[in-house]
Amino acid sequence: MTTHGVPRAAVLAYHAAFAPPAIRAMTAIRHPLRPLLAVPLAVVLFAFASASANAEAPPVSASSAAAPAAPAHPQAEFKSSQGDFVVELFPDKAPKTVANFLQYVKDGFYDGTVFHRVIPGYLIQGGLYTRELRPKRTLPPIPNEADNGLSNLRGTVAAARGPDPDSATAQFFVNVVDNPRLDYVGNQSGMTWGYAVFGKVVKGMDVVDKIDNLPTGPQGPFIGDVPRPLVVIESTRLIGEAASPVEEPVSPVTGQAPASAPASKKKPGAQH
């Protein structure tokens, strides 16, 4: 076969030898160029997506990564001649009263004192008198914190005081029933100031009830309400600061439905 009288094989050989290099490579480059362009485009898109994700994600701080658990309330264990009970304290609600109470515990002040006043169906009171029913020397009185929002419900522990609202020292009492009439009403007088709740019995309320059911009568300087036999606080110790709580912390404001207290009962006071 010929082209213009020249054999076709010769024409092809001529073009193969003398055609410009760009024309020779055109056919070979036309199709491989597409995958070569696709590779850098995919790299650019991946880098853009990664940068966008990093820009949108907020940084995680060390504080938000692991929030510390709230510390447990301190607790005090009482060992008495009638059994043991544990009181959880509320320093966030009654800081001065709790600090005062803890100082007495750390000083061993309560060891050897008695529950000198028991009124069945109302409260048990102690923390000042010895076995001979003689008062111990106390620290100065503290301000009344009865306006802390806590109510004198069953099992709560409050600071006993005299007619002066700011006369509480070492004495405390445990409410055997709900006694809302002992709560803060106003600062007009000692009658309206109420009694500062600063803790709650979280273990051994059955021991409190046992003490509350003891017979009472006159003894020493008191004309009545002294339990028989006399209930001695043998020792107290602080737990909950360096050790685990005995039970889960309870809310200081929860309790049972209000129960009426005997109308003839006197309010707790530092002078009995």
PDB file of C-alpha atoms in Angstrom:
ATOM      1  CA  MET A   1       0.000   0.000   0.000  1.00  0.00           C
ATOM      2  CA  THR A   2       1.385   3.442  -0.949  1.00  0.00           C
ATOM      3  CA  THR A   3       0.755   7.126  -0.286  1.00  0.00           C
ATOM      4  CA  HIS A   4       1.371   9.333  -3.316  1.00  0.00           C
ATOM      5  CA  GLY A   5       3.499   6.572  -4.655  1.00  0.00           C
ATOM      6  CA  VAL A   6       5.504   6.285  -1.395  1.00  0.00           C
ATOM      7  CA  PRO A   7       5.124   3.117   0.565  1.00  0.00           C
ATOM      8  CA  ARG A   8       2.984   3.603   3.749  1.00  0.00           C
ATOM      9  CA  ALA A   9       5.617   1.962   5.920  1.00  0.00           C
ATOM     10  CA  ALA A  10       8.084   4.583   4.848  1.00  0.00           C
ATOM     11  CA  VAL A  11       5.656   7.433   5.692  1.00  0.00           C
ATOM     12  CA  LEU A  12       5.083   6.079   9.196  1.00  0.00           C
ATOM     13  CA  ALA A  13       8.779   5.695   9.730  1.00  0.00           C
ATOM     14  CA  TYR A  14       9.330   9.297   8.629  1.00  0.00           C
ATOM     15  CA  HIS A  15       6.729  10.688  11.120  1.00  0.00           C
ATOM     16  CA  ALA A  16       8.126   8.568  13.890  1.00  0.00           C
ATOM     17  CA  ALA A  17      11.586   9.938  13.312  1.00  0.00           C
ATOM     18  CA  PHE A  18      10.923  13.607  12.488  1.00  0.00           C
ATOM     19  CA  ALA A  19       7.597  14.637  14.198  1.00  0.00           C
ATOM     20  CA  PRO A  20       7.912  17.273  17.059  1.00  0.00           C
ATOM     21  CA  PRO A  21       8.281  15.679  20.578  1.00  0.00           C
ATOM     22  CA  ALA A  22       5.076  17.331  21.911  1.00  0.00           C
ATOM     23  CA  ILE A  23       3.022  15.669  19.196  1.00  0.00           C
ATOM     24  CA  ARG A  24       4.623  12.301  19.862  1.00  0.00           C
ATOM     25  CA  ALA A  25       3.810  12.466  23.598  1.00  0.00           C
ATOM     26  CA  MET A  26       0.295  13.933  23.238  1.00  0.00           C
ATOM     27  CA  THR A  27      -1.472  10.643  22.930  1.00  0.00           C
ATOM     28  CA  ALA A  28       0.409   9.043  25.809  1.00  0.00           C
ATOM     29  CA  ILE A  29      -0.164  11.979  28.215  1.00  0.00           C
ATOM     30  CA  ARG A  30      -3.837  12.671  27.427  1.00  0.00           C
ATOM     31  CA  HIS A  31      -5.285   9.854  29.580  1.00  0.00           C
ATOM     32  CA  PRO A  32      -2.670   9.428  32.369  1.00  0.00           C
ATOM     33  CA  LEU A  33      -3.019  13.176  33.210  1.00  0.00           C
ATOM     34  CA  ARG A  34      -6.427  12.638  34.892  1.00  0.00           C
ATOM     35  CA  PRO A  35      -5.264  10.348  37.741  1.00  0.00           C
ATOM     36  CA  LEU A  36      -2.186  12.529  38.283  1.00  0.00           C
ATOM     37  CA  LEU A  37      -4.425  15.597  38.795  1.00  0.00           C
ATOM     38  CA  ALA A  38      -6.850  13.670  41.066  1.00  0.00           C
ATOM     39  CA  VAL A  39      -4.154  12.721  43.620  1.00  0.00           C
ATOM     40  CA  PRO A  40      -3.107  16.289  44.636  1.00  0.00           C
ATOM     41  CA  LEU A  41      -6.790  17.360  44.677  1.00  0.00           C
ATOM     42  CA  ALA A  42      -7.659  14.607  47.207  1.00  0.00           C
ATOM     43  CA  VAL A  43      -4.718  15.647  49.392  1.00  0.00           C
ATOM     44  CA  VAL A  44      -5.884  19.274  49.412  1.00  0.00           C
ATOM     45  CA  LEU A  45      -9.479  18.326  50.306  1.00  0.00           C
ATOM     46  CA  PHE A  46      -8.316  16.052  53.194  1.00  0.00           C
ATOM     47  CA  ALA A  47      -6.068  18.770  54.630  1.00  0.00           C
ATOM     48  CA  PHE A  48      -8.911  21.315  54.471  1.00  0.00           C
ATOM     49  CA  ALA A  49     -11.344  18.964  56.231  1.00  0.00           C
ATOM     50  CA  SER A  50      -8.822  18.232  59.011  1.00  0.00           C
ATOM     51  CA  ALA A  51      -8.158  21.932  59.589  1.00  0.00           C
ATOM     52  CA  SER A  52     -11.901  22.658  59.794  1.00  0.00           C
ATOM     53  CA  ALA A  53     -12.488  19.882  62.333  1.00  0.00           C
ATOM     54  CA  ASN A  54      -9.632  21.103  64.534  1.00  0.00           C
ATOM     55  CA  ALA A  55     -10.900  24.667  64.369  1.00  0.00           C
ATOM     56  CA  GLU A  56     -14.440  23.689  65.405  1.00  0.00           C
ATOM     57  CA  ALA A  57     -13.528  21.356  68.313  1.00  0.00           C
ATOM     58  CA  PRO A  58     -13.218  23.311  71.606  1.00  0.00           C
ATOM     59  CA  PRO A  59     -10.083  22.709  73.691  1.00  0.00           C
ATOM     60  CA  VAL A  60     -10.507  20.417  76.711  1.00  0.00           C
ATOM     61  CA  SER A  61      -9.138  21.946  79.872  1.00  0.00           C
ATOM     62  CA  ALA A  62      -7.720  19.874  82.725  1.00  0.00           C
ATOM     63  CA  SER A  63     -10.416  21.139  85.105  1.00  0.00           C
ATOM     64  CA  SER A  64     -13.300  20.127  82.844  1.00  0.00           C
ATOM     65  CA  ALA A  65     -11.786  16.747  82.023  1.00  0.00           C
ATOM     66  CA  ALA A  66     -12.083  15.481  85.598  1.00  0.00           C
ATOM     67  CA  ALA A  67     -14.216  17.490  88.048  1.00  0.00           C
ATOM     68  CA  PRO A  68     -13.229  16.774  91.677  1.00  0.00           C
ATOM     69  CA  ALA A  69     -15.832  15.099  93.906  1.00  0.00           C
ATOM     70  CA  ALA A  70     -17.395  17.215  96.648  1.00  0.00           C
ATOM     71  CA  PRO A  71     -15.830  16.493 100.041  1.00  0.00           C
ATOM     72  CA  ALA A  72     -17.943  14.602 102.553  1.00  0.00           C
ATOM     73  CA  HIS A  73     -19.209  16.348 105.663  1.00  0.00           C
ATOM     74  CA  PRO A  74     -17.197  15.667 108.825  1.00  0.00           C
ATOM     75  CA  GLN A  75     -18.735  13.265 111.301  1.00  0.00           C
ATOM     76  CA  ALA A  76     -18.355  12.705 115.035  1.00  0.00           C
ATOM     77  CA  GLU A  77     -18.831   9.371 116.763  1.00  0.00           C
ATOM     78  CA  PHE A  78     -20.239   9.267 120.300  1.00  0.00           C
ATOM     79  CA  LYS A  79     -19.716   6.242 122.526  1.00  0.00           C
ATOM     80  CA  SER A  80     -22.115   6.298 125.454  1.00  0.00           C
ATOM     81  CA  SER A  81     -23.146   4.004 128.273  1.00  0.00           C
ATOM     82  CA  GLN A  82     -26.342   3.278 126.306  1.00  0.00           C
ATOM     83  CA  GLY A  83     -24.705   2.684 122.918  1.00  0.00           C
ATOM     84  CA  ASP A  84     -23.017   4.524 120.067  1.00  0.00           C
ATOM     85  CA  PHE A  85     -24.258   7.002 117.475  1.00  0.00           C
ATOM     86  CA  VAL A  86     -22.716   9.112 114.729  1.00  0.00           C
ATOM     87  CA  VAL A  87     -23.480  12.756 113.968  1.00  0.00           C
ATOM     88  CA  GLU A  88     -22.868  14.298 110.556  1.00  0.00           C
ATOM     89  CA  LEU A  89     -21.993  17.993 110.734  1.00  0.00           C
ATOM     90  CA  PHE A  90     -22.957  20.791 108.341  1.00  0.00           C
ATOM     91  CA  PRO A  91     -20.136  23.374 108.288  1.00  0.00           C
ATOM     92  CA  ASP A  92     -21.564  24.874 105.096  1.00  0.00           C
ATOM     93  CA  LYS A  93     -24.767  25.779 106.961  1.00  0.00           C
ATOM     94  CA  ALA A  94     -23.492  26.553 110.472  1.00  0.00           C
ATOM     95  CA  PRO A  95     -19.737  27.215 110.190  1.00  0.00           C
ATOM     96  CA  LYS A  96     -19.239  28.875 113.583  1.00  0.00           C
ATOM     97  CA  THR A  97     -21.356  26.349 115.471  1.00  0.00           C
ATOM     98  CA  VAL A  98     -19.610  23.399 113.801  1.00  0.00           C
ATOM     99  CA  ALA A  99     -16.161  24.885 114.422  1.00  0.00           C
ATOM    100  CA  ASN A 100     -17.073  25.381 118.075  1.00  0.00           C
ATOM    101  CA  PHE A 101     -18.375  21.819 118.394  1.00  0.00           C
ATOM    102  CA  LEU A 102     -15.318  20.332 116.655  1.00  0.00           C
ATOM    103  CA  GLN A 103     -13.012  22.178 119.023  1.00  0.00           C
ATOM    104  CA  TYR A 104     -14.761  20.584 122.004  1.00  0.00           C
ATOM    105  CA  VAL A 105     -14.502  17.151 120.353  1.00  0.00           C
ATOM    106  CA  LYS A 106     -10.788  17.578 119.578  1.00  0.00           C
ATOM    107  CA  ASP A 107     -10.136  18.788 123.123  1.00  0.00           C
ATOM    108  CA  GLY A 108     -11.861  15.718 124.573  1.00  0.00           C
ATOM    109  CA  PHE A 109     -14.253  18.019 126.397  1.00  0.00           C
ATOM    110  CA  TYR A 110     -17.289  15.761 125.972  1.00  0.00           C
ATOM    111  CA  ASP A 111     -15.549  12.642 127.299  1.00  0.00           C
ATOM    112  CA  GLY A 112     -17.048  11.889 130.697  1.00  0.00           C
ATOM    113  CA  THR A 113     -19.952  14.331 130.391  1.00  0.00           C
ATOM    114  CA  VAL A 114     -23.564  13.156 130.541  1.00  0.00           C
ATOM    115  CA  PHE A 115     -26.956  13.529 128.965  1.00  0.00           C
ATOM    116  CA  HIS A 116     -28.463  15.247 131.969  1.00  0.00           C
ATOM    117  CA  ARG A 117     -31.811  16.130 130.436  1.00  0.00           C
ATOM    118  CA  VAL A 118     -34.215  13.708 128.744  1.00  0.00           C
ATOM    119  CA  ILE A 119     -37.764  14.695 127.812  1.00  0.00           C
ATOM    120  CA  PRO A 120     -39.597  11.738 126.263  1.00  0.00           C
ATOM    121  CA  GLY A 121     -41.034  12.465 122.852  1.00  0.00           C
ATOM    122  CA  TYR A 122     -39.138  15.764 122.623  1.00  0.00           C
ATOM    123  CA  LEU A 123     -35.319  15.761 122.961  1.00  0.00           C
ATOM    124  CA  ILE A 124     -32.213  14.568 124.803  1.00  0.00           C
ATOM    125  CA  GLN A 125     -29.662  17.166 125.948  1.00  0.00           C
ATOM    126  CA  GLY A 126     -26.097  16.989 127.224  1.00  0.00           C
ATOM    127  CA  GLY A 127     -22.484  17.993 126.775  1.00  0.00           C
ATOM    128  CA  LEU A 128     -21.792  20.168 129.827  1.00  0.00           C
ATOM    129  CA  TYR A 129     -22.195  18.315 133.136  1.00  0.00           C
ATOM    130  CA  THR A 130     -19.946  15.664 134.660  1.00  0.00           C
ATOM    131  CA  ARG A 131     -21.090  12.416 136.273  1.00  0.00           C
ATOM    132  CA  GLU A 132     -21.444  14.421 139.489  1.00  0.00           C
ATOM    133  CA  LEU A 133     -23.679  16.860 137.603  1.00  0.00           C
ATOM    134  CA  ARG A 134     -21.179  19.663 137.928  1.00  0.00           C
ATOM    135  CA  PRO A 135     -20.747  22.005 134.939  1.00  0.00           C
ATOM    136  CA  LYS A 136     -17.376  22.131 133.189  1.00  0.00           C
ATOM    137  CA  ARG A 137     -15.615  25.336 132.182  1.00  0.00           C
ATOM    138  CA  THR A 138     -16.385  26.173 128.565  1.00  0.00           C
ATOM    139  CA  LEU A 139     -15.072  28.301 125.743  1.00  0.00           C
ATOM    140  CA  PRO A 140     -16.692  31.718 125.139  1.00  0.00           C
ATOM    141  CA  PRO A 141     -20.245  31.683 123.734  1.00  0.00           C
ATOM    142  CA  ILE A 142     -20.811  31.832 119.997  1.00  0.00           C
ATOM    143  CA  PRO A 143     -23.224  33.754 117.732  1.00  0.00           C
ATOM    144  CA  ASN A 144     -26.554  32.134 116.992  1.00  0.00           C
ATOM    145  CA  GLU A 145     -26.767  30.610 113.496  1.00  0.00           C
ATOM    146  CA  ALA A 146     -30.375  29.449 113.696  1.00  0.00           C
ATOM    147  CA  ASP A 147     -31.225  31.534 110.613  1.00  0.00           C
ATOM    148  CA  ASN A 148     -29.395  29.056 108.344  1.00  0.00           C
ATOM    149  CA  GLY A 149     -32.511  27.504 106.829  1.00  0.00           C
ATOM    150  CA  LEU A 150     -32.233  24.197 108.710  1.00  0.00           C
ATOM    151  CA  SER A 151     -35.194  22.927 110.705  1.00  0.00           C
ATOM    152  CA  ASN A 152     -35.249  21.102 114.043  1.00  0.00           C
ATOM    153  CA  LEU A 153     -36.465  17.835 112.554  1.00  0.00           C
ATOM    154  CA  ARG A 154     -36.189  14.375 114.071  1.00  0.00           C
ATOM    155  CA  GLY A 155     -32.563  13.314 114.372  1.00  0.00           C
ATOM    156  CA  THR A 156     -31.089  16.790 113.912  1.00  0.00           C
ATOM    157  CA  VAL A 157     -28.583  18.137 116.419  1.00  0.00           C
ATOM    158  CA  ALA A 158     -28.804  21.750 117.616  1.00  0.00           C
ATOM    159  CA  ALA A 159     -26.922  24.048 119.977  1.00  0.00           C
ATOM    160  CA  ALA A 160     -28.542  24.559 123.371  1.00  0.00           C
ATOM    161  CA  ARG A 161     -28.483  28.059 124.865  1.00  0.00           C
ATOM    162  CA  GLY A 162     -29.949  30.317 127.528  1.00  0.00           C
ATOM    163  CA  PRO A 163     -32.363  33.264 127.088  1.00  0.00           C
ATOM    164  CA  ASP A 164     -29.663  35.214 125.244  1.00  0.00           C
ATOM    165  CA  PRO A 165     -29.684  34.092 121.579  1.00  0.00           C
ATOM    166  CA  ASP A 166     -25.871  34.273 121.482  1.00  0.00           C
ATOM    167  CA  SER A 167     -25.173  32.252 124.630  1.00  0.00           C
ATOM    168  CA  ALA A 168     -24.507  28.753 123.225  1.00  0.00           C
ATOM    169  CA  THR A 169     -21.288  27.060 124.369  1.00  0.00           C
ATOM    170  CA  ALA A 170     -20.795  23.289 124.689  1.00  0.00           C
ATOM    171  CA  GLN A 171     -24.309  21.934 125.218  1.00  0.00           C
ATOM    172  CA  PHE A 172     -26.259  20.357 122.389  1.00  0.00           C
ATOM    173  CA  PHE A 173     -29.491  18.436 122.009  1.00  0.00           C
ATOM    174  CA  VAL A 174     -30.875  15.802 119.650  1.00  0.00           C
ATOM    175  CA  ASN A 175     -34.453  16.221 118.435  1.00  0.00           C
ATOM    176  CA  VAL A 176     -36.372  12.985 119.014  1.00  0.00           C
ATOM    177  CA  VAL A 177     -39.343  14.260 116.975  1.00  0.00           C
ATOM    178  CA  ASP A 178     -39.850  17.109 114.537  1.00  0.00           C
ATOM    179  CA  ASN A 179     -39.742  20.347 116.554  1.00  0.00           C
ATOM    180  CA  PRO A 180     -40.366  23.161 114.070  1.00  0.00           C
ATOM    181  CA  ARG A 181     -41.374  25.493 116.902  1.00  0.00           C
ATOM    182  CA  LEU A 182     -37.669  25.582 117.843  1.00  0.00           C
ATOM    183  CA  ASP A 183     -36.757  27.050 114.442  1.00  0.00           C
ATOM    184  CA  TYR A 184     -35.701  30.590 113.671  1.00  0.00           C
ATOM    185  CA  VAL A 185     -38.624  32.993 113.222  1.00  0.00           C
ATOM    186  CA  GLY A 186     -36.991  36.419 113.492  1.00  0.00           C
ATOM    187  CA  ASN A 187     -34.315  38.345 115.355  1.00  0.00           C
ATOM    188  CA  GLN A 188     -36.712  40.313 117.539  1.00  0.00           C
ATOM    189  CA  SER A 189     -35.915  38.409 120.749  1.00  0.00           C
ATOM    190  CA  GLY A 190     -34.510  35.236 122.235  1.00  0.00           C
ATOM    191  CA  MET A 191     -37.924  33.603 121.835  1.00  0.00           C
ATOM    192  CA  THR A 192     -37.971  34.169 118.076  1.00  0.00           C
ATOM    193  CA  TRP A 193     -34.307  33.468 117.332  1.00  0.00           C
ATOM    194  CA  GLY A 194     -34.697  29.703 117.645  1.00  0.00           C
ATOM    195  CA  TYR A 195     -31.983  27.069 118.041  1.00  0.00           C
ATOM    196  CA  ALA A 196     -29.211  26.518 115.513  1.00  0.00           C
ATOM    197  CA  VAL A 197     -29.216  23.120 113.813  1.00  0.00           C
ATOM    198  CA  PHE A 198     -25.670  22.110 112.891  1.00  0.00           C
ATOM    199  CA  GLY A 199     -25.806  18.348 112.384  1.00  0.00           C
ATOM    200  CA  LYS A 200     -27.861  15.175 112.092  1.00  0.00           C
ATOM    201  CA  VAL A 201     -27.645  11.667 113.522  1.00  0.00           C
ATOM    202  CA  VAL A 202     -26.819   9.366 110.584  1.00  0.00           C
ATOM    203  CA  LYS A 203     -26.179   6.185 112.543  1.00  0.00           C
ATOM    204  CA  GLY A 204     -27.489   4.965 115.888  1.00  0.00           C
ATOM    205  CA  MET A 205     -30.804   6.806 116.075  1.00  0.00           C
ATOM    206  CA  ASP A 206     -32.084   3.725 117.856  1.00  0.00           C
ATOM    207  CA  VAL A 207     -29.642   4.547 120.663  1.00  0.00           C
ATOM    208  CA  VAL A 208     -31.087   8.062 120.874  1.00  0.00           C
ATOM    209  CA  ASP A 209     -34.576   6.578 121.103  1.00  0.00           C
ATOM    210  CA  LYS A 210     -33.358   4.187 123.801  1.00  0.00           C
ATOM    211  CA  ILE A 211     -32.055   7.115 125.868  1.00  0.00           C
ATOM    212  CA  ASP A 212     -35.298   8.994 125.271  1.00  0.00           C
ATOM    213  CA  ASN A 213     -37.271   6.075 126.749  1.00  0.00           C
ATOM    214  CA  LEU A 214     -35.346   5.958 130.038  1.00  0.00           C
ATOM    215  CA  PRO A 215     -37.198   6.888 133.211  1.00  0.00           C
ATOM    216  CA  THR A 216     -36.370  10.333 134.555  1.00  0.00           C
ATOM    217  CA  GLY A 217     -36.565  12.214 137.826  1.00  0.00           C
ATOM    218  CA  PRO A 218     -34.857  14.768 140.051  1.00  0.00           C
ATOM    219  CA  GLN A 219     -31.155  14.470 140.797  1.00  0.00           C
ATOM    220  CA  GLY A 220     -28.464  16.837 142.046  1.00  0.00           C
ATOM    221  CA  PRO A 221     -29.286  20.449 141.221  1.00  0.00           C
ATOM    222  CA  PHE A 222     -32.109  19.508 138.830  1.00  0.00           C
ATOM    223  CA  ILE A 223     -35.737  19.171 139.817  1.00  0.00           C
ATOM    224  CA  GLY A 224     -36.493  16.675 137.071  1.00  0.00           C
ATOM    225  CA  ASP A 225     -35.745  15.226 133.608  1.00  0.00           C
ATOM    226  CA  VAL A 226     -32.493  13.517 134.702  1.00  0.00           C
ATOM    227  CA  PRO A 227     -32.374  10.015 133.169  1.00  0.00           C
ATOM    228  CA  ARG A 228     -31.967   6.927 135.319  1.00  0.00           C
ATOM    229  CA  PRO A 229     -29.422   5.527 135.024  1.00  0.00           C
ATOM    230  CA  LEU A 230     -27.376   8.594 134.110  1.00  0.00           C
ATOM    231  CA  VAL A 231     -26.221   8.375 130.461  1.00  0.00           C
ATOM    232  CA  VAL A 232     -22.469   8.955 130.236  1.00  0.00           C
ATOM    233  CA  ILE A 233     -20.660  10.067 127.052  1.00  0.00           C
ATOM    234  CA  GLU A 234     -17.636   7.810 127.386  1.00  0.00           C
ATOM    235  CA  SER A 235     -15.740   9.184 124.401  1.00  0.00           C
ATOM    236  CA  THR A 236     -16.070  11.170 121.189  1.00  0.00           C
ATOM    237  CA  ARG A 237     -13.902  11.102 118.097  1.00  0.00           C
ATOM    238  CA  LEU A 238     -13.891  12.912 114.811  1.00  0.00           C
ATOM    239  CA  ILE A 239     -14.313  10.955 111.583  1.00  0.00           C
ATOM    240  CA  GLY A 240     -14.959  12.017 108.002  1.00  0.00           C
ATOM    241  CA  GLU A 241     -12.007  14.390 107.508  1.00  0.00           C
ATOM    242  CA  ALA A 242      -9.318  11.747 107.109  1.00  0.00           C
ATOM    243  CA  ALA A 243     -11.582   8.711 106.912  1.00  0.00           C
ATOM    244  CA  SER A 244     -14.563   7.697 104.813  1.00  0.00           C
ATOM    245  CA  PRO A 245     -18.025   8.592 106.120  1.00  0.00           C
ATOM    246  CA  VAL A 246     -19.933   5.893 107.951  1.00  0.00           C
ATOM    247  CA  GLU A 247     -22.897   6.430 105.643  1.00  0.00           C
ATOM    248  CA  GLU A 248     -23.670   8.499 102.610  1.00  0.00           C
ATOM    249  CA  PRO A 249     -24.015  12.218 103.452  1.00  0.00           C
ATOM    250  CA  VAL A 250     -27.629  13.184 104.000  1.00  0.00           C
ATOM    251  CA  SER A 251     -29.395  16.398 103.200  1.00  0.00           C
ATOM    252  CA  PRO A 252     -29.699  18.628 106.285  1.00  0.00           C
ATOM    253  CA  VAL A 253     -33.142  19.838 105.259  1.00  0.00           C
ATOM    254  CA  THR A 254     -34.974  16.539 104.760  1.00  0.00           C
ATOM    255  CA  GLY A 255     -37.034  14.809 107.416  1.00  0.00           C
ATOM    256  CA  GLN A 256     -40.353  13.309 108.315  1.00  0.00           C
ATOM    257  CA  ALA A 257     -43.688  15.081 108.471  1.00  0.00           C
ATOM    258  CA  PRO A 258     -43.879  17.505 111.427  1.00  0.00           C
ATOM    259  CA  ALA A 259     -44.999  15.939 114.683  1.00  0.00           C
ATOM    260  CA  SER A 260     -46.429  17.880 117.569  1.00  0.00           C
ATOM    261  CA  ALA A 261     -44.211  18.129 120.662  1.00  0.00           C
ATOM    262  CA  PRO A 262     -45.652  18.037 124.190  1.00  0.00           C
ATOM    263  CA  ALA A 263     -47.010  21.514 124.897  1.00  0.00           C
ATOM    264  CA  SER A 264     -45.801  21.478 128.498  1.00  0.00           C
ATOM    265  CA  LYS A 265     -42.141  20.838 127.639  1.00  0.00           C
ATOM    266  CA  LYS A 266     -39.643  23.602 128.240  1.00  0.00           C
ATOM    267  CA  LYS A 267     -37.362  24.717 125.450  1.00  0.00           C
ATOM    268  CA  PRO A 268     -33.716  23.560 125.600  1.00  0.00           C
ATOM    269  CA  GLY A 269     -31.435  25.958 127.381  1.00  0.00           C
ATOM    270  CA  ALA A 270     -27.875  26.156 128.622  1.00  0.00           C
ATOM    271  CA  GLN A 271     -29.092  26.308 132.208  1.00  0.00           C
ATOM    272  CA  HIS A 272     -31.201  23.163 131.879  1.00  0.00           C
TER     273      HIS A 272
END
